[in-house]
Tab-separated table of C-alpha atoms and ligand atoms in Angstrom:
chain	number	residue	atom	x	y	z
A	1	UNK	CA	34.023	-59.958	47.647
A	2	UNK	CA	31.373	-60.199	50.433
A	3	UNK	CA	27.252	-59.828	50.112
A	4	UNK	CA	25.857	-58.428	53.226
A	5	UNK	CA	22.109	-58.534	54.321
A	6	UNK	CA	21.950	-57.407	57.609
A	7	UNK	CA	22.023	-53.651	58.695
A	8	UNK	CA	23.906	-53.775	61.572
A	9	UNK	CA	26.684	-55.958	60.085
A	10	UNK	CA	27.389	-53.517	57.574
A	11	UNK	CA	27.333	-50.736	60.113
A	12	UNK	CA	30.439	-52.519	61.668
A	13	UNK	CA	32.244	-52.710	58.410
A	14	UNK	CA	31.614	-49.443	57.921
A	15	UNK	CA	32.984	-48.151	61.462
A	16	UNK	CA	35.933	-50.212	60.918
A	17	UNK	CA	36.849	-48.837	57.883
A	18	UNK	CA	36.032	-45.098	59.123
A	19	UNK	CA	38.549	-45.552	61.879
A	20	UNK	CA	41.493	-47.156	59.065
A	21	UNK	CA	41.459	-44.027	57.227
A	22	UNK	CA	40.239	-45.782	54.071
A	23	UNK	CA	38.306	-44.662	51.962
A	24	UNK	CA	34.809	-46.170	50.950
A	25	UNK	CA	32.481	-45.702	48.169
A	26	UNK	CA	28.819	-46.375	47.261
A	27	UNK	CA	27.376	-46.881	44.168
A	28	UNK	CA	24.002	-47.308	44.797
A	29	UNK	CA	21.343	-49.412	42.960
A	30	UNK	CA	18.263	-51.299	42.125
A	31	UNK	CA	20.142	-54.424	40.805
A	32	UNK	CA	19.453	-55.733	37.206
A	33	UNK	CA	23.077	-54.098	36.521
A	34	UNK	CA	23.940	-53.076	32.942
A	35	UNK	CA	26.838	-51.012	31.318
A	36	UNK	CA	25.780	-48.305	33.452
A	37	UNK	CA	26.701	-49.498	36.357
A	38	UNK	CA	29.415	-50.998	35.563
A	39	UNK	CA	31.486	-47.809	34.505
A	40	UNK	CA	30.060	-46.370	38.039
A	41	UNK	CA	31.848	-48.730	39.967
A	42	UNK	CA	34.439	-48.881	37.768
A	43	UNK	CA	35.023	-45.400	38.416
A	44	UNK	CA	34.400	-45.710	41.872
A	45	UNK	CA	36.637	-48.487	42.452
A	46	UNK	CA	39.451	-46.446	40.635
A	47	UNK	CA	39.498	-43.315	43.126
A	48	UNK	CA	38.880	-45.412	46.126
A	49	UNK	CA	40.414	-48.250	48.230
A	50	UNK	CA	36.679	-49.916	48.997
A	51	UNK	CA	34.047	-50.439	46.411
A	52	UNK	CA	30.482	-51.249	48.153
A	53	UNK	CA	27.435	-51.704	45.516
A	54	UNK	CA	23.893	-51.531	46.921
A	55	UNK	CA	21.696	-53.910	45.727
A	56	UNK	CA	17.648	-52.974	46.635
A	57	UNK	CA	14.441	-52.596	44.968
A	58	UNK	CA	13.213	-49.832	46.620
A	59	UNK	CA	9.094	-50.076	47.481
A	60	UNK	CA	9.125	-46.935	48.947
A	61	UNK	CA	10.272	-44.893	45.292
A	62	UNK	CA	7.668	-46.581	43.542
A	63	UNK	CA	4.093	-45.060	43.217
A	64	UNK	CA	0.745	-46.893	42.894
A	65	UNK	CA	0.179	-48.795	39.652
A	66	UNK	CA	4.294	-48.705	38.434
A	67	UNK	CA	5.984	-51.139	38.064
A	68	UNK	CA	8.018	-52.581	41.609
A	69	UNK	CA	6.246	-56.072	41.214
A	70	UNK	CA	7.481	-55.770	37.531
A	71	UNK	CA	10.837	-54.451	38.105
A	72	UNK	CA	13.671	-56.500	36.700
A	73	UNK	CA	15.453	-58.167	38.925
A	74	UNK	CA	18.738	-61.417	38.436
A	75	UNK	CA	20.624	-60.873	41.485
A	76	UNK	CA	23.014	-64.034	40.534
A	77	UNK	CA	23.704	-62.540	37.937
A	78	UNK	CA	24.224	-58.829	39.533
A	79	UNK	CA	26.609	-60.497	42.328
A	80	UNK	CA	29.074	-61.661	38.919
A	81	UNK	CA	28.621	-58.162	37.291
A	82	UNK	CA	30.159	-56.593	41.256
A	83	UNK	CA	32.593	-58.957	41.617
A	84	UNK	CA	34.546	-58.657	37.864
A	85	UNK	CA	33.911	-54.658	38.702
A	86	UNK	CA	35.873	-55.054	41.929
A	87	UNK	CA	33.162	-54.824	44.104
A	88	UNK	CA	34.603	-55.472	47.673
A	89	UNK	CA	31.036	-55.599	49.502
A	90	UNK	CA	27.595	-55.820	48.439
A	91	UNK	CA	24.883	-54.553	50.667
A	92	UNK	CA	21.623	-56.629	49.835
A	93	UNK	CA	18.809	-56.365	52.728
A	94	UNK	CA	15.492	-57.707	52.210
A	95	UNK	CA	12.296	-54.550	52.585
A	96	UNK	CA	11.717	-56.278	56.133
A	97	UNK	CA	15.409	-55.796	57.348
A	98	UNK	CA	15.418	-51.787	55.759
A	99	UNK	CA	11.875	-50.789	57.046
A	100	UNK	CA	10.799	-52.766	59.690
A	101	UNK	CA	7.378	-53.810	60.536
A	102	UNK	CA	6.305	-50.113	60.232
A	103	UNK	CA	8.593	-46.881	59.342
A	104	UNK	CA	7.219	-43.262	60.724
A	105	UNK	CA	9.815	-41.421	59.138
A	106	UNK	CA	10.990	-40.174	55.902
A	107	UNK	CA	13.480	-37.394	54.343
A	108	UNK	CA	11.725	-34.839	52.219
A	109	UNK	CA	12.846	-32.198	49.764
A	110	UNK	CA	10.949	-29.772	48.852
A	111	UNK	CA	11.237	-27.775	46.066
A	112	UNK	CA	13.752	-29.460	43.346
A	113	UNK	CA	11.522	-32.282	43.968
A	114	UNK	CA	8.279	-30.322	42.787
A	115	UNK	CA	9.300	-29.749	38.997
A	116	UNK	CA	9.580	-32.249	35.980
A	117	UNK	CA	9.159	-35.863	37.133
A	118	UNK	CA	7.541	-34.309	40.433
A	119	UNK	CA	4.363	-33.683	38.324
A	120	UNK	CA	4.525	-37.318	36.859
A	121	UNK	CA	5.448	-39.625	40.391
A	122	UNK	CA	4.204	-37.646	43.289
A	123	UNK	CA	6.105	-39.366	46.653
A	124	UNK	CA	8.684	-40.881	44.382
A	125	UNK	CA	11.610	-38.424	45.705
A	126	UNK	CA	10.358	-38.576	49.517
A	127	UNK	CA	11.021	-42.630	48.795
A	128	UNK	CA	14.779	-41.511	46.653
A	129	UNK	CA	15.750	-39.146	49.332
A	130	UNK	CA	14.467	-41.592	52.693
A	131	UNK	CA	16.776	-44.869	51.021
A	132	UNK	CA	19.631	-42.636	50.126
A	133	UNK	CA	19.914	-41.468	53.548
A	134	UNK	CA	19.372	-45.054	55.139
A	135	UNK	CA	21.893	-46.388	52.696
A	136	UNK	CA	24.446	-43.770	53.545
A	137	UNK	CA	23.951	-44.348	57.336
A	138	UNK	CA	25.066	-47.333	56.964
A	139	UNK	CA	27.517	-47.409	54.537
A	140	UNK	CA	29.179	-44.147	55.353
A	141	UNK	CA	30.793	-43.736	52.275
A	142	UNK	CA	33.003	-40.741	51.614
A	143	UNK	CA	31.978	-40.319	48.089
A	144	UNK	CA	28.676	-42.351	46.405
A	145	UNK	CA	28.726	-42.209	42.431
A	146	UNK	CA	25.368	-42.262	40.332
A	147	UNK	CA	24.656	-41.544	36.311
A	148	UNK	CA	23.729	-38.226	34.962
A	149	UNK	CA	20.986	-40.015	33.491
A	150	UNK	CA	18.235	-39.320	36.943
A	151	UNK	CA	19.582	-35.801	36.666
A	152	UNK	CA	16.337	-34.473	38.951
A	153	UNK	CA	17.559	-37.437	41.428
A	154	UNK	CA	21.034	-35.886	41.476
A	155	UNK	CA	19.829	-32.221	41.896
A	156	UNK	CA	17.432	-33.713	44.984
A	157	UNK	CA	20.130	-35.607	46.158
A	158	UNK	CA	22.880	-32.747	46.022
A	159	UNK	CA	20.284	-30.488	48.038
A	160	UNK	CA	19.720	-33.088	50.978
A	161	UNK	CA	23.264	-33.992	51.740
A	162	UNK	CA	24.159	-30.008	51.879
A	163	UNK	CA	20.624	-29.331	54.061
A	164	UNK	CA	21.282	-32.372	56.332
A	165	UNK	CA	25.213	-31.809	56.599
A	166	UNK	CA	25.823	-35.555	55.262
A	167	UNK	CA	29.217	-36.227	55.411
A	168	UNK	CA	29.756	-37.556	52.170
A	169	UNK	CA	29.936	-36.045	48.138
A	170	UNK	CA	27.631	-36.862	45.336
A	171	UNK	CA	29.963	-37.440	42.118
A	172	UNK	CA	27.759	-37.756	38.782
A	173	UNK	CA	29.115	-39.591	35.977
A	174	UNK	CA	28.214	-39.577	32.381
A	175	UNK	CA	25.207	-41.507	30.957
A	176	UNK	CA	26.124	-44.598	29.240
A	177	UNK	CA	24.347	-45.282	25.807
A	178	UNK	CA	23.385	-47.739	23.255
A	179	UNK	CA	25.081	-47.652	19.730
A	180	UNK	CA	21.800	-45.484	18.844
A	181	UNK	CA	21.885	-42.705	21.872
A	182	UNK	CA	19.357	-44.404	23.803
A	183	UNK	CA	20.269	-44.407	27.870
A	184	UNK	CA	21.075	-47.717	29.478
A	185	UNK	CA	18.708	-48.318	31.978
A	186	UNK	CA	17.089	-51.857	33.581
A	187	UNK	CA	14.086	-51.205	31.997
A	188	UNK	CA	15.066	-50.705	28.386
A	189	UNK	CA	14.618	-54.922	28.839
A	190	UNK	CA	10.785	-54.116	28.772
A	191	UNK	CA	11.286	-52.127	25.012
A	192	UNK	CA	10.802	-54.242	21.760
A	193	UNK	CA	13.175	-54.111	19.297
A	194	UNK	CA	11.085	-51.609	17.242
A	195	UNK	CA	10.830	-49.747	20.355
A	196	UNK	CA	14.753	-49.480	21.408
A	197	UNK	CA	15.069	-48.538	17.865
A	198	UNK	CA	12.767	-45.739	18.100
A	199	UNK	CA	13.968	-44.437	21.319
A	200	UNK	CA	16.957	-42.817	20.028
A	201	UNK	CA	15.136	-40.052	18.764
A	202	UNK	CA	15.469	-39.006	22.178
A	203	UNK	CA	19.086	-38.473	22.763
A	204	UNK	CA	18.300	-37.048	18.816
A	205	UNK	CA	15.868	-34.103	20.061
A	206	UNK	CA	18.088	-33.231	23.463
A	207	UNK	CA	20.725	-32.899	21.156
A	208	UNK	CA	18.520	-30.659	18.589
A	209	UNK	CA	17.748	-28.555	21.798
A	210	UNK	CA	20.975	-27.762	22.714
A	211	UNK	CA	21.858	-27.172	19.116
A	212	UNK	CA	19.378	-24.721	18.799
A	213	UNK	CA	20.374	-23.141	21.885
A	214	UNK	CA	24.028	-23.161	21.172
A	215	UNK	CA	24.294	-22.975	17.510
A	216	UNK	CA	20.881	-21.006	16.171
A	217	UNK	CA	20.789	-18.735	19.278
A	218	UNK	CA	17.326	-19.503	19.732
A	219	UNK	CA	15.801	-17.864	22.612
A	220	UNK	CA	12.542	-19.323	22.984
A	221	UNK	CA	11.811	-22.304	24.703
A	222	UNK	CA	8.305	-22.659	23.241
A	223	UNK	CA	9.632	-22.703	19.818
A	224	UNK	CA	12.196	-25.476	20.805
A	225	UNK	CA	9.495	-27.587	22.489
A	226	UNK	CA	7.213	-27.144	19.654
A	227	UNK	CA	10.140	-28.357	17.329
A	228	UNK	CA	11.503	-30.968	19.220
A	229	UNK	CA	7.824	-32.465	20.069
A	230	UNK	CA	7.144	-32.166	15.929
A	231	UNK	CA	10.293	-34.065	15.554
A	232	UNK	CA	9.883	-37.223	17.592
A	233	UNK	CA	6.134	-37.138	16.498
A	234	UNK	CA	7.653	-37.966	13.219
A	235	UNK	CA	10.105	-40.450	14.236
A	236	UNK	CA	8.258	-42.426	16.872
A	237	UNK	CA	4.567	-41.199	16.645
A	238	UNK	CA	3.284	-44.029	18.794
A	239	UNK	CA	5.706	-42.195	21.831
A	240	UNK	CA	4.010	-40.077	24.419
A	241	UNK	CA	6.023	-37.131	25.346
A	242	UNK	CA	5.308	-36.214	28.699
A	243	UNK	CA	7.729	-33.298	29.001
A	244	UNK	CA	10.323	-31.775	27.264
A	245	UNK	CA	11.910	-28.946	29.874
A	246	UNK	CA	14.669	-26.576	29.348
A	247	UNK	CA	15.614	-25.682	33.451
A	248	UNK	CA	18.569	-24.694	35.202
A	249	UNK	CA	20.444	-27.737	36.655
A	250	UNK	CA	20.360	-26.240	40.447
A	251	UNK	CA	16.917	-25.699	41.493
A	252	UNK	CA	15.235	-26.754	37.768
A	253	UNK	CA	13.619	-23.849	37.145
A	254	UNK	CA	12.208	-23.637	33.629
A	255	UNK	CA	14.100	-20.819	31.602
A	256	UNK	CA	11.516	-19.802	29.365
A	257	UNK	CA	13.451	-16.719	27.560
A	258	UNK	CA	17.195	-18.010	26.964
A	259	UNK	CA	18.502	-14.827	26.113
A	260	UNK	CA	18.566	-13.772	29.638
A	261	UNK	CA	20.325	-16.823	31.262
A	262	UNK	CA	23.896	-17.598	30.852
A	263	UNK	CA	24.939	-21.392	33.197
A	264	UNK	CA	24.071	-24.395	33.119
A	265	UNK	CA	21.619	-25.857	31.256
A	266	UNK	CA	19.861	-29.106	31.752
A	267	UNK	CA	17.241	-30.148	29.160
A	268	UNK	CA	15.353	-33.184	30.174
A	269	UNK	CA	12.442	-34.995	29.372
A	270	UNK	CA	10.245	-37.936	29.958
A	271	UNK	CA	8.216	-40.335	27.387
A	272	UNK	CA	6.249	-43.307	27.182
A	273	UNK	CA	6.775	-46.082	24.811
A	274	UNK	CA	4.061	-48.461	25.455
A	275	UNK	CA	3.795	-48.865	29.268
A	276	UNK	CA	7.687	-48.235	29.126
A	277	UNK	CA	8.175	-44.597	31.068
A	278	UNK	CA	11.907	-43.422	29.950
A	279	UNK	CA	13.652	-40.590	30.979
A	280	UNK	CA	16.590	-38.513	29.491
A	281	UNK	CA	18.452	-35.600	29.645
A	282	UNK	CA	21.393	-33.304	28.618
A	283	UNK	CA	23.300	-30.694	30.344
A	284	UNK	CA	25.482	-28.016	28.636
A	285	UNK	CA	26.593	-24.631	29.240
A	286	UNK	CA	25.525	-21.335	27.693
B	301	LIG	O1	18.638	-44.703	41.014
B	301	LIG	C1	18.365	-45.623	41.605
B	301	LIG	O2	18.726	-46.737	40.941
B	301	LIG	C2	17.564	-45.539	42.701
B	301	LIG	O3	16.730	-44.363	42.535
B	301	LIG	C3	18.510	-45.682	44.052
B	301	LIG	C4	19.824	-43.883	44.141
B	301	LIG	C5	19.727	-46.652	43.731
B	301	LIG	C6	17.599	-45.515	45.688
B	301	LIG	O4	16.779	-46.705	45.313
């Protein structure tokens, strides 16, 4: 496994693999890797000849007052995890290498970015879209792999590669969970033992939403929201539910009356457990 820190050096590697006809996969990460990332790497490696993992905590996707400085980092541990998972290359640039002294260009996707997370993290998806465009330009993967946990990020990136005709494909892989249902996330390290236990309520209320829609045939989204937030209040009264929304999984438009809708449904939520912000979702067909 080779660790590369320079953009130009990586672009030469990418050019070589493009000419060789080998299929290259990218797993973009911000490091502090967990089982979710490992399962992405394993799938990417199984489906392609060459596996690249990028490790870069991208400052432009963190807003003011968010946890960029505090974001967990352990690069040596990450290298070992990548090597064990079969990575061929790690791209691990410094912030100065990625953005230089000044950067005047950003990639901004409209519509799908303005809902859900958009209300709470203004500018976040500009940072994500810009850094992912840069990573795709540098590593030129045939496919790149991300987890379903960041459903809105996936919708934004799918829109972006379609709108900008970027020659790659986003493969979305299932969310890997703790035994109690809590979605694996690098930020879970900030949770206390008690918060981790109580956070099982999040996956529970997502599944309850699905059950009410598919089994109880409830079509009033407001009813489902009230029901879910009541359960969360009982199970984890100190958690603050920021949103719990039922949308389609393409434009992420809210579906208020489910009786009129058939297709893929995304129920997504964001919740604060103390100072840690957790997101999760469930996707199913109606
Ligand atoms: O999902 C993440 O870890 C990040 O948003 C990504 C895609 C690596 C871009 O920084």
